[in-house]
Short mmCIF file of C-alpha atoms (C1' of nucleotides) in Angstrom, two decimals:
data_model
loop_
_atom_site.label_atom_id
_atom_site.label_comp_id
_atom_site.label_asym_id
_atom_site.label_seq_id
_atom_site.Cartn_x
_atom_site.Cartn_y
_atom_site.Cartn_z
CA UNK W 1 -31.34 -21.40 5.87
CA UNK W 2 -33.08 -18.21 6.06
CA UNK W 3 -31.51 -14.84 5.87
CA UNK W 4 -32.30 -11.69 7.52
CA UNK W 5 -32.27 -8.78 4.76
CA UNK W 6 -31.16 -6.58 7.58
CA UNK W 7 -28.05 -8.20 8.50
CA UNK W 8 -25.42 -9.26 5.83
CA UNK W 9 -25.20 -12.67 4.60
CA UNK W 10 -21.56 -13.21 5.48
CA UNK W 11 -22.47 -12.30 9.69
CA UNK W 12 -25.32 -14.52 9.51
CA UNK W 13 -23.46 -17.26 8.22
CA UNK W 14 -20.39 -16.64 11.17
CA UNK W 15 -23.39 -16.57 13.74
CA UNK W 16 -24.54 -20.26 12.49
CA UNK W 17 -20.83 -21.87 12.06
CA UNK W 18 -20.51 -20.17 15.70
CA UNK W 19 -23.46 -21.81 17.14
CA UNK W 20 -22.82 -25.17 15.29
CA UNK W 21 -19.58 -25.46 17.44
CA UNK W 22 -20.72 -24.44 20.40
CA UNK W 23 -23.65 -26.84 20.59
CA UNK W 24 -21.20 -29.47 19.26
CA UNK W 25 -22.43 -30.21 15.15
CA UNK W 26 -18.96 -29.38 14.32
CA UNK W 27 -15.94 -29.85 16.64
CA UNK W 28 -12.56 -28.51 17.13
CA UNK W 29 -9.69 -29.66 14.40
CA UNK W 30 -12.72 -30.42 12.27
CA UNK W 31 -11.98 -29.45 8.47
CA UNK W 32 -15.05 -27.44 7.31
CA UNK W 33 -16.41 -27.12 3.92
CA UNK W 34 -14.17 -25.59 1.18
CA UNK W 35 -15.49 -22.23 0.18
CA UNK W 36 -17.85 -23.62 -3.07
CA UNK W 37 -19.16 -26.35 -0.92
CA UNK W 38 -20.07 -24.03 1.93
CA UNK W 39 -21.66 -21.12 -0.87
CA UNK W 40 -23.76 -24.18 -2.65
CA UNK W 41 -24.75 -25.00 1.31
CA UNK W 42 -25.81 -21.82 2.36
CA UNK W 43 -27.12 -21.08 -1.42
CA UNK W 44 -24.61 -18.20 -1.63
CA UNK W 45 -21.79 -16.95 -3.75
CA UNK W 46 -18.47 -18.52 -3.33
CA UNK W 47 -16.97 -14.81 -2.70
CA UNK W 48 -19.67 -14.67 0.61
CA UNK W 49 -17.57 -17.91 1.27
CA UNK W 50 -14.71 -16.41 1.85
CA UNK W 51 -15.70 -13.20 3.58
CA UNK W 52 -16.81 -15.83 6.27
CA UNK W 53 -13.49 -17.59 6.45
CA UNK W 54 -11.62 -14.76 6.62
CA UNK W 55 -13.96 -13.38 9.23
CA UNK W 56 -14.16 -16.87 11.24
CA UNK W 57 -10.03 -16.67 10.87
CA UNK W 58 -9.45 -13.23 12.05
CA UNK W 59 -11.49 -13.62 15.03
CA UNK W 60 -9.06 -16.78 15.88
CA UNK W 61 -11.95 -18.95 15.40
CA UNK W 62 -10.48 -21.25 12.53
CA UNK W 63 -6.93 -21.22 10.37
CA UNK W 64 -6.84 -22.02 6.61
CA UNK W 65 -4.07 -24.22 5.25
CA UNK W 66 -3.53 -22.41 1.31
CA UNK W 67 -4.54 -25.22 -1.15
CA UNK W 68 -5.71 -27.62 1.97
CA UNK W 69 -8.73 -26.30 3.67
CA UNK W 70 -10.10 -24.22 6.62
CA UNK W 71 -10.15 -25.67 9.94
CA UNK W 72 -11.33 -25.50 13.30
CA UNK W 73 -8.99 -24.45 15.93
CA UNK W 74 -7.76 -27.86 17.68
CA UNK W 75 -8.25 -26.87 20.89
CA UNK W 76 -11.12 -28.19 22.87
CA UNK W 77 -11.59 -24.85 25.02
CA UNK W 78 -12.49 -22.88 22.16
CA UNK W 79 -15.99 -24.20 22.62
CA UNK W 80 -16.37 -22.96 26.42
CA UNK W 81 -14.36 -19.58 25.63
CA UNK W 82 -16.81 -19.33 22.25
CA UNK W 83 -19.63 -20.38 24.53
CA UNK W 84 -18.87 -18.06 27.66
CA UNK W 85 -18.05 -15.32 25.55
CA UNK W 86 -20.91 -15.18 23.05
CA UNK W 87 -23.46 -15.47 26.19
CA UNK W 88 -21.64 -12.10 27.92
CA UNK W 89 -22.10 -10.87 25.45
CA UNK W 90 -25.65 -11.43 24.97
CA UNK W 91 -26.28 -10.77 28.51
CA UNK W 92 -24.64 -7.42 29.30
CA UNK W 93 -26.54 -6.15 25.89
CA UNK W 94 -29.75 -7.58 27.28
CA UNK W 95 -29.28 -6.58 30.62
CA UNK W 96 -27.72 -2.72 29.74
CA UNK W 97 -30.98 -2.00 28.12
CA UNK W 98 -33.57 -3.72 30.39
CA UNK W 99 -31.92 -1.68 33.02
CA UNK W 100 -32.01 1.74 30.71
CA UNK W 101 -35.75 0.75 30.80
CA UNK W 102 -35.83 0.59 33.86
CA UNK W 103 -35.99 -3.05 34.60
CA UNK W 104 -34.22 -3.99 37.93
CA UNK W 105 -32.61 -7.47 38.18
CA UNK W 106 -35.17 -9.28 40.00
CA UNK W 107 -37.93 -7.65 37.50
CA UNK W 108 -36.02 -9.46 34.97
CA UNK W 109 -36.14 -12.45 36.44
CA UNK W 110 -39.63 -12.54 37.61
CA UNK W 111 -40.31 -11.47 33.28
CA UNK W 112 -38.46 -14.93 32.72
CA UNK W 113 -40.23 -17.19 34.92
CA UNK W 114 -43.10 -16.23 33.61
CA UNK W 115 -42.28 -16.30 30.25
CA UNK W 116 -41.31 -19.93 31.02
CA UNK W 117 -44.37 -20.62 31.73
CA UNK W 118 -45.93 -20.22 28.06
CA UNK H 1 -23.57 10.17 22.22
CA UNK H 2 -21.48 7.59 20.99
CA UNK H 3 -22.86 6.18 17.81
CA UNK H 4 -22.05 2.35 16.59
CA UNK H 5 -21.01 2.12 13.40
CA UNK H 6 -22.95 -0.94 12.38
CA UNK H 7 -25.97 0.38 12.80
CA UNK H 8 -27.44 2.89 11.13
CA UNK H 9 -27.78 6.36 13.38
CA UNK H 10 -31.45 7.54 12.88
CA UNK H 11 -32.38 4.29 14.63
CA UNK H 12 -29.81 4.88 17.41
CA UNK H 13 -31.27 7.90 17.96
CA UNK H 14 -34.80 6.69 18.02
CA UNK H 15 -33.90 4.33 20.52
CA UNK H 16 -32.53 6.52 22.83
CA UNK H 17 -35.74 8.75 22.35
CA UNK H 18 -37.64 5.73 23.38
CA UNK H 19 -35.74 5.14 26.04
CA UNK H 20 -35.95 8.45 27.48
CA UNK H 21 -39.45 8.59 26.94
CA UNK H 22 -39.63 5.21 28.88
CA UNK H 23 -37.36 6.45 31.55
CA UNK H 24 -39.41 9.39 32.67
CA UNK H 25 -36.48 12.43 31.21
CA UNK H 26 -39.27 13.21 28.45
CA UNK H 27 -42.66 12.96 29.52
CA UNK H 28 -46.19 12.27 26.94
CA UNK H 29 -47.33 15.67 25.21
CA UNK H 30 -43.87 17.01 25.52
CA UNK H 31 -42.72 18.79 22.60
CA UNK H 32 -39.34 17.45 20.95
CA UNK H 33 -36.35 19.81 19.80
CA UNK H 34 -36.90 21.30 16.33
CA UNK H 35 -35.03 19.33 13.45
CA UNK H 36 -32.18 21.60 13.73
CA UNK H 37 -31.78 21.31 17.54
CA UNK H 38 -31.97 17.31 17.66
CA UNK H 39 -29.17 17.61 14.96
CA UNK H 40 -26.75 19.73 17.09
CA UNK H 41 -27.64 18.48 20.57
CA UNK H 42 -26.80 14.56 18.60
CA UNK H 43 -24.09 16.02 16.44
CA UNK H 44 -26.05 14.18 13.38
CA UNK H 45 -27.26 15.63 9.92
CA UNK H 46 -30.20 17.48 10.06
CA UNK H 47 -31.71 15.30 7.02
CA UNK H 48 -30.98 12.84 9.90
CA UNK H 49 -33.26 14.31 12.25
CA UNK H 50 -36.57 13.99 9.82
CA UNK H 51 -35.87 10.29 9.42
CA UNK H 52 -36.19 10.23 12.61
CA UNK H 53 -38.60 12.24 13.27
CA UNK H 54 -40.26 10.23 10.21
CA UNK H 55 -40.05 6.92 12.39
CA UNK H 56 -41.24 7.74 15.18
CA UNK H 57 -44.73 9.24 13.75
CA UNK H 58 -45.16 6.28 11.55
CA UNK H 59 -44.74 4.02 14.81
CA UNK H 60 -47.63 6.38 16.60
CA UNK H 61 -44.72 7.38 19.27
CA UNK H 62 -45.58 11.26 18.45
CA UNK H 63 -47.14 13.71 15.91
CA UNK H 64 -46.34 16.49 14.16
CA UNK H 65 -48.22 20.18 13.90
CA UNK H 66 -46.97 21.85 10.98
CA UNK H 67 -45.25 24.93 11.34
CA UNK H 68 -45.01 24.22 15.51
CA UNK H 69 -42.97 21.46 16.24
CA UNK H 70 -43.46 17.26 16.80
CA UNK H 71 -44.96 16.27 20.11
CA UNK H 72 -44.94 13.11 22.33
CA UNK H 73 -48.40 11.57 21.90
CA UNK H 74 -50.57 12.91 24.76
CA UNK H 75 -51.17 9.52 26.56
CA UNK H 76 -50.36 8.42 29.44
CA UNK H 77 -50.40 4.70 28.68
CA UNK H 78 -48.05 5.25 26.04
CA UNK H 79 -44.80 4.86 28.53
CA UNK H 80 -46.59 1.41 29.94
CA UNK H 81 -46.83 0.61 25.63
CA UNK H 82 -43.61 1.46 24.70
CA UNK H 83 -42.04 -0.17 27.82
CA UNK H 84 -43.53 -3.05 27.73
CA UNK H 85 -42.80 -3.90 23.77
CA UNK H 86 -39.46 -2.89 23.65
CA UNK H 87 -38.91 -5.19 27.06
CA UNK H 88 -40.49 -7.99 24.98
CA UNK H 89 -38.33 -7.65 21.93
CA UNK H 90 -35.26 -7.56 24.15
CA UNK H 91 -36.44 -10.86 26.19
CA UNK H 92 -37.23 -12.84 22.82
CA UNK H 93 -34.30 -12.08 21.33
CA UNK H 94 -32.03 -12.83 24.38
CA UNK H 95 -34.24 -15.18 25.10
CA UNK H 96 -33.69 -17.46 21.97
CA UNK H 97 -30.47 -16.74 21.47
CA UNK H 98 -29.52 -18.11 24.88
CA UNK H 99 -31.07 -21.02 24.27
CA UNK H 100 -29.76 -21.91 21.16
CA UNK H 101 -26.35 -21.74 22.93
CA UNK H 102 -27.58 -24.59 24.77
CA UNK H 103 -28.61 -22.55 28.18
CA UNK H 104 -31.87 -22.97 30.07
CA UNK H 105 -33.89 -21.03 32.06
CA UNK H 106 -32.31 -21.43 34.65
CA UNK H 107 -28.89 -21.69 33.68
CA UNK H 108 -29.75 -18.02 32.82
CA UNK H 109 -31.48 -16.69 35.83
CA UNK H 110 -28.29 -18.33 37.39
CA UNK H 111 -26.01 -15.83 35.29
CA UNK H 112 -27.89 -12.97 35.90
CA UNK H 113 -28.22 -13.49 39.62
CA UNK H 114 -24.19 -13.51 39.38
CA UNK H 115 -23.64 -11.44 37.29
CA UNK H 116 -25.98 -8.81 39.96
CA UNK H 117 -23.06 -9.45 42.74
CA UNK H 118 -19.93 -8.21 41.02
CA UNK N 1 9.88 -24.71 11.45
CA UNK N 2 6.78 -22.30 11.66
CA UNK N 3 5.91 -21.46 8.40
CA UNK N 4 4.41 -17.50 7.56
CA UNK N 5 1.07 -18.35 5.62
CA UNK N 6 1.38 -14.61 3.72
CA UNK N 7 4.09 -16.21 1.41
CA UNK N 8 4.89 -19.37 -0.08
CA UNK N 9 5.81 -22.55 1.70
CA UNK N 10 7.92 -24.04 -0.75
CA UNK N 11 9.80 -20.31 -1.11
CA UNK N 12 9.57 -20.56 2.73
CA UNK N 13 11.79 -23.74 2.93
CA UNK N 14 14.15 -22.72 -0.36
CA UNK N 15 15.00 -19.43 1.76
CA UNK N 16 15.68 -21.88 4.74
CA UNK N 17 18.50 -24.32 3.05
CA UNK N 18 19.43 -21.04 1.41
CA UNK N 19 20.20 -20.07 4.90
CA UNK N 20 21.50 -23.09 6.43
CA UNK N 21 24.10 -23.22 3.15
CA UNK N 22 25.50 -20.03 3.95
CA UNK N 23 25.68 -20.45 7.61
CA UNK N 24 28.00 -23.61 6.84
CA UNK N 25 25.15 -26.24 8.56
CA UNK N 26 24.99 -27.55 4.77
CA UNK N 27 27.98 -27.45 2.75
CA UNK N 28 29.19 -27.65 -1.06
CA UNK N 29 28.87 -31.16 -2.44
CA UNK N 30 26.61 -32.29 0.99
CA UNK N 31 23.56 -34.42 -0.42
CA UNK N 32 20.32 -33.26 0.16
CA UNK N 33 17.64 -35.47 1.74
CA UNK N 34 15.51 -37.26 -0.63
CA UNK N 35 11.97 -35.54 -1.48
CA UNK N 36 10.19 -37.51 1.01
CA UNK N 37 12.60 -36.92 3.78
CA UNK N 38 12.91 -33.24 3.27
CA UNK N 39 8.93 -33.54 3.23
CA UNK N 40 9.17 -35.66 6.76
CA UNK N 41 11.48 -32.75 8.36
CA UNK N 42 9.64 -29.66 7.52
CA UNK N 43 6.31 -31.30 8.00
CA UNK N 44 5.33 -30.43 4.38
CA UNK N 45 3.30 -32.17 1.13
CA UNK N 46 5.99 -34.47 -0.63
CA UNK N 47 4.80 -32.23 -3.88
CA UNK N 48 6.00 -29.57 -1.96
CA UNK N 49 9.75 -30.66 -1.62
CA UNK N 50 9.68 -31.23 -5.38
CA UNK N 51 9.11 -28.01 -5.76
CA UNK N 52 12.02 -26.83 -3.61
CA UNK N 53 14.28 -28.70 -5.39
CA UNK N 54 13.26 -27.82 -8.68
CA UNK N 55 13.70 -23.77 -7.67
CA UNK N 56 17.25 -24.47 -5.71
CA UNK N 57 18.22 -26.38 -8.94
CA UNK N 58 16.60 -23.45 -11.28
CA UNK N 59 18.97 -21.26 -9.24
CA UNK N 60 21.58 -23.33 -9.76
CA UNK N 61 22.01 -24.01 -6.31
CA UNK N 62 21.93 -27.86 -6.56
CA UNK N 63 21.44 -30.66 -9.16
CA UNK N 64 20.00 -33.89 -9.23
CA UNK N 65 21.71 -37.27 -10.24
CA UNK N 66 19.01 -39.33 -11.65
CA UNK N 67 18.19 -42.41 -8.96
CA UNK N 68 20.46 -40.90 -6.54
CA UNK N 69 19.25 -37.91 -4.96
CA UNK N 70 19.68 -33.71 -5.31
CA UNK N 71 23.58 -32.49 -4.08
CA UNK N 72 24.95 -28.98 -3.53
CA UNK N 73 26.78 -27.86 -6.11
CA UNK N 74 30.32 -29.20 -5.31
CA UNK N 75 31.88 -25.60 -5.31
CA UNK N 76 33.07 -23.06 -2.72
CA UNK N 77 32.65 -20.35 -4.37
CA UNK N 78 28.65 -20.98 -4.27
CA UNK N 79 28.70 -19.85 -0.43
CA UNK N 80 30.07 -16.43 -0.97
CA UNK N 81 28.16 -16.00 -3.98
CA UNK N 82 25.03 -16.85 -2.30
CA UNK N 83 26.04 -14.69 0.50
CA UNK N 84 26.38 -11.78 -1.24
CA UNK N 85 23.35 -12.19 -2.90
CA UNK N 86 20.94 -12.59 -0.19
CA UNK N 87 22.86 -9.64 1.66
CA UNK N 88 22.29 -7.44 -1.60
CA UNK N 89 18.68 -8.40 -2.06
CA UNK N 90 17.62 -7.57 1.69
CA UNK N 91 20.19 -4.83 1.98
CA UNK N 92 18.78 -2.77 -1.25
CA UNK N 93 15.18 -3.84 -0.10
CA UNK N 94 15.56 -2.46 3.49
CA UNK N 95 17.56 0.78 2.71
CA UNK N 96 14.96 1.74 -0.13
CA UNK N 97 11.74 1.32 2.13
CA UNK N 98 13.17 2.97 4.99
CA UNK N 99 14.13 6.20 2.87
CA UNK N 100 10.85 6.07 1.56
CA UNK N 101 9.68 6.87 4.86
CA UNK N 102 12.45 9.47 5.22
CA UNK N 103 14.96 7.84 7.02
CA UNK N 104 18.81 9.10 5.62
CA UNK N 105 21.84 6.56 5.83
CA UNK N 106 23.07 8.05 9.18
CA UNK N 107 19.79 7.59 11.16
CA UNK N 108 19.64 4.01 9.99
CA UNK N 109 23.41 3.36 11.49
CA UNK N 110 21.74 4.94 14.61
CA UNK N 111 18.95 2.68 15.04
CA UNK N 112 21.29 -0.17 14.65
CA UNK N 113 23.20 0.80 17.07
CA UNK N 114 20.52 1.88 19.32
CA UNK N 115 18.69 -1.75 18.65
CA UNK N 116 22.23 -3.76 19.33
CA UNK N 117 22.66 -2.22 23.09
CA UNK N 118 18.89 -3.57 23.50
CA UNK K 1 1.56 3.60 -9.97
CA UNK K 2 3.18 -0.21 -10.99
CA UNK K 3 1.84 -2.83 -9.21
CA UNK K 4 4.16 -5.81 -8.28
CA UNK K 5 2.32 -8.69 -9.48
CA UNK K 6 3.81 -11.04 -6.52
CA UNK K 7 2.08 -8.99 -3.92
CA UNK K 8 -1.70 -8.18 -3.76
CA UNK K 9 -3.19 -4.72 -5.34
CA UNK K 10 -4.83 -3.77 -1.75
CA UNK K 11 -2.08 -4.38 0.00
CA UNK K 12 0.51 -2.14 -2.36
CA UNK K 13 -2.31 0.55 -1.87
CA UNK K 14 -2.67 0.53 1.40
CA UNK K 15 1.46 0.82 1.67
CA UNK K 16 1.41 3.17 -0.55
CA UNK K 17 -1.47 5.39 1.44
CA UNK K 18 0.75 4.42 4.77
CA UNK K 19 3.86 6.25 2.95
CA UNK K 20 2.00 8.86 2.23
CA UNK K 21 0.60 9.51 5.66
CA UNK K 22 4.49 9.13 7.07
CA UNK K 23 5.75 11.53 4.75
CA UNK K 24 3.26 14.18 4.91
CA UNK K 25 1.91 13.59 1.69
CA UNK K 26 -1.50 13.15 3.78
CA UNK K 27 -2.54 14.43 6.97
CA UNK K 28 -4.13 13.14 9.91
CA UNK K 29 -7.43 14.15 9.51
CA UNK K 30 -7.98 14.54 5.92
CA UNK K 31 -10.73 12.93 3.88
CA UNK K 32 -9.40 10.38 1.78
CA UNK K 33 -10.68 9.85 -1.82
CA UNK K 34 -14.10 8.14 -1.97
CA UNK K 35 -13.53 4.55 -3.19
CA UNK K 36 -14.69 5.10 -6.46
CA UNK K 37 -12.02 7.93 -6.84
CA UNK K 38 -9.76 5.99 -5.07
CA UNK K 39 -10.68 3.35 -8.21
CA UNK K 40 -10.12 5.90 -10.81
CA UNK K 41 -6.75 7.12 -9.39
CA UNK K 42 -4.53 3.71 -9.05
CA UNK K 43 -6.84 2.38 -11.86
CA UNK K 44 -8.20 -0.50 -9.73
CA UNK K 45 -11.72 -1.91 -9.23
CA UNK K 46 -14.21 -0.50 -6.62
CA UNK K 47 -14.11 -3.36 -4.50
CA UNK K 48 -10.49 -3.03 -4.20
CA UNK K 49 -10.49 0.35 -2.92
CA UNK K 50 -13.24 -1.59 -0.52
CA UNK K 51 -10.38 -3.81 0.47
CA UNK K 52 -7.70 -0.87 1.04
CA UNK K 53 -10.17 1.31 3.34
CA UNK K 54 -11.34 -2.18 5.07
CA UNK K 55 -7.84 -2.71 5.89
CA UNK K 56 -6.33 0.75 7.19
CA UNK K 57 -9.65 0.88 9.17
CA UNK K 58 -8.97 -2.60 10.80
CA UNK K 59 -5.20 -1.00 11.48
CA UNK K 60 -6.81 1.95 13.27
CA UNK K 61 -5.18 4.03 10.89
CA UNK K 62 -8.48 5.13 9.26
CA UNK K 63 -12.25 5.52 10.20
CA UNK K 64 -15.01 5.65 8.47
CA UNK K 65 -18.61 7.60 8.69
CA UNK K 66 -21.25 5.94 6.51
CA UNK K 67 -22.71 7.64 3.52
CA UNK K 68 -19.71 10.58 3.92
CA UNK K 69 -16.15 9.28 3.58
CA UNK K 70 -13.45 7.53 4.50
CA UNK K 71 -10.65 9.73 7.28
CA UNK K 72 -7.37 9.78 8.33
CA UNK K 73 -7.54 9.70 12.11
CA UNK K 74 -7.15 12.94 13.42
CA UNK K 75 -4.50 12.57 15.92
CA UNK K 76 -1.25 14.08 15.14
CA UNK K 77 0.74 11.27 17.14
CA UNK K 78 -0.54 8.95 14.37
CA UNK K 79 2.35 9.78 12.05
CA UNK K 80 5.28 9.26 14.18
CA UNK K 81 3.69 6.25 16.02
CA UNK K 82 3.31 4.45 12.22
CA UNK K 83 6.54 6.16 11.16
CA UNK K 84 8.04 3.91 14.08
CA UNK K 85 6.19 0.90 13.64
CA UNK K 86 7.12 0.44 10.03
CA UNK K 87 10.42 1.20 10.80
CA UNK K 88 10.69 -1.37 13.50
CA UNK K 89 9.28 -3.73 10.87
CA UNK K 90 11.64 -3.56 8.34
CA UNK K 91 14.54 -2.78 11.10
CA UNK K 92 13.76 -6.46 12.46
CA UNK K 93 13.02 -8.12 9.35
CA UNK K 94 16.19 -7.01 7.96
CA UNK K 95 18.37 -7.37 11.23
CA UNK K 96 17.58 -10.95 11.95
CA UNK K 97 17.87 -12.09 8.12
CA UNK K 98 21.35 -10.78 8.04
CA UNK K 99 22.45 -12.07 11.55
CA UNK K 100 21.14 -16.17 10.15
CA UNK K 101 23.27 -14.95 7.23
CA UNK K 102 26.41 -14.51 9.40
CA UNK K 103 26.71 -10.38 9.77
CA UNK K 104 27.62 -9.04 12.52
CA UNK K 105 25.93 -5.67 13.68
CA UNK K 106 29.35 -3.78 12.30
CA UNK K 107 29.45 -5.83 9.50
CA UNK K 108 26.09 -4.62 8.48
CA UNK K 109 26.92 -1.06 9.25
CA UNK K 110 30.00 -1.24 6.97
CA UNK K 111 28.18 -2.50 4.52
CA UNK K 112 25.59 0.58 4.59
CA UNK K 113 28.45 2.80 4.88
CA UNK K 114 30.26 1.19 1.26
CA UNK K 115 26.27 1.46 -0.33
CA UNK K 116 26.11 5.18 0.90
CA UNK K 117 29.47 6.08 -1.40
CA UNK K 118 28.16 4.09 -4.61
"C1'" DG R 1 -9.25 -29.28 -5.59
"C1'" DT R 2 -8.18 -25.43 -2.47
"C1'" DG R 3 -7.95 -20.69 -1.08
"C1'" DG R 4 -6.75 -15.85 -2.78
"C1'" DT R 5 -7.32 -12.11 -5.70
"C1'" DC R 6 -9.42 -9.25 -9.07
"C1'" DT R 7 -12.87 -7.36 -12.26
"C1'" DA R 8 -17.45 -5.99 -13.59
"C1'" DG R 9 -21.72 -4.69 -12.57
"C1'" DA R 10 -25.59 -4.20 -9.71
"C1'" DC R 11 -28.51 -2.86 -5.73
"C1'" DC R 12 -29.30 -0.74 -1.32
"C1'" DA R 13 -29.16 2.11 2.80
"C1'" DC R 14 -27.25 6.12 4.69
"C1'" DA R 15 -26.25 11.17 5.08
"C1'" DG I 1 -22.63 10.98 -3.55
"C1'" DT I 2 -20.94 7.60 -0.11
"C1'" DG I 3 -19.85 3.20 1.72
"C1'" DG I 4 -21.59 -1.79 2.11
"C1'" DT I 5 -23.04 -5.97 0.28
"C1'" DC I 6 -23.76 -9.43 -3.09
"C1'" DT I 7 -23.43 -11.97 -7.46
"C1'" DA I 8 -21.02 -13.87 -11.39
"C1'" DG I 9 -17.21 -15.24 -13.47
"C1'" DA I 10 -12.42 -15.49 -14.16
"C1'" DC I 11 -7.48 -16.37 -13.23
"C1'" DC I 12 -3.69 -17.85 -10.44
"C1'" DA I 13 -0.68 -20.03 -7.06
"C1'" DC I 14 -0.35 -23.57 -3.74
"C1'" DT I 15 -0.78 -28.43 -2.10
#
DNA sequence: GTGGTCTAGACCACA
DNA sequence: GTGGTCTAGACCACT
């Protein structure tokens, strides 16, 4: 994996575990990687490891069992509120902005079509 | 002005120049507040203000006369420029992202068109 | 039993029999379920039980016959005793932390009383 | 200051900060030590003092401005509302260990009383 | 083996 | 000078 110098490791790294449930590479109740598998994984230090964990955990994305492992939430909505949730957020960024630009709704949508196209 | 913490402020503040630029509230060959005034009117440091300043010649959004002041680039196509690239960035981004959550186009045009009603 | 993940499980379930010996739901001489059972009922690692037994009997709270299984000490005394303990510890604890934060004796009574009409 | 080796560094810090907030020690508002001062003065690492700031920030007890400092939040209520909730804290923790243990309210409040004279 | 904590030292961006 | 991030390496307690 690639980073991006301008955002830290540790986010980039929540942004891909985030994705890789949501599109269903990992699933809920899953046990993930303990923190020196996941650094040699993501060619990072073990200490990046657990800034992700912890971040994953306080965001009530995962819980860690001490001496066990980290784990996904067992709940099988956590995909569709992860899901749902990460795209509002997306949108209401994009759309704020566009708008600011001064971009109404249907010019946005008429920008996408044709972007399609390409 | 409200800044976000995570990023840093000079390039919050460039982007709102942009924006207003975009928007019509500051208009090509305009001249920009001194240093000093952009600093109090954005409640920043005025070693703030040159960075931004800084940016915003080195993207050819204005020019400075020394001893007078920084001006907006006298060119009309400049707004059309600026508008269009900073609409493109925002689409790409949002764009990709979206998809990697697994939405299509459509699925997105959908969202937006709902999201338009409330 | 829902188990605090700040401290220690096996210090977790020693402060629970703890409890359940001075409440009178366990009493002097009462055998103790067997490692394995003990980790069947709290939902814990077998290694874990050992562990609990090996503090209580550090404490000299239990002891183990050999091929038999882990006992209460047979003696009455060991309720008051561990009563008076556990008040002691929490007692000296709570009053020191709240002065700290400049509570006196007589405003702690208060809040007592306050919290018992709730 | 002695550090309890059962309990992490950043969290006795960031206690002992809280205290000193409560009792006046600090005020709502001030700067707080820069982390490497911060460092110096409980003789801990730099990336502990990290830790501690990262913490009262996430508590919205702290905030931070980037490349200045670290603040107390300036908002006089601050004290008595986290006078309160640590009191609460302790008030709970204490009241519902000594109620498994077979006090009764008075019991508890004799017992104070009898602690008071010694 | 697992996570949690800590130290040491370094680099960078920000103000 | 300030906070933020990262690496490297170590130790410890828990399971």
């Amino acid at each position: 994996m690639k980073f991006n110098t301008a955002t830290p490791i540790y986010q980039q790294v929540v942004a891909d575990l985030k994705k890789k449930i949501v599109n269903g590479t990992i699933h809920p109740g899953d046990k993930l990687p303990s923190g020196r598998d996941l650094a040699v994984e993501y060619k990072i230090n073990p200490n990046t490891s657990s800034r992700v964990y912890a971040l994953l955990e306080e965001q009530g994305i995962t819980y860690t069992k001490r001496g066990i492992g980290t784990f996904v939430i067992d709940d099988e909505n956590i995909v569709d509120i992860l899901k749902e949730e990460m795209a509002n957020h997306l949108l209401t960024f994009f759309m704020n902005n566009m708008h600011e630009l001064g971009y109404s709704s249907d010019d946005i949508i008429d920008l996408i079509r044709r972007n399609e196209k390409c």
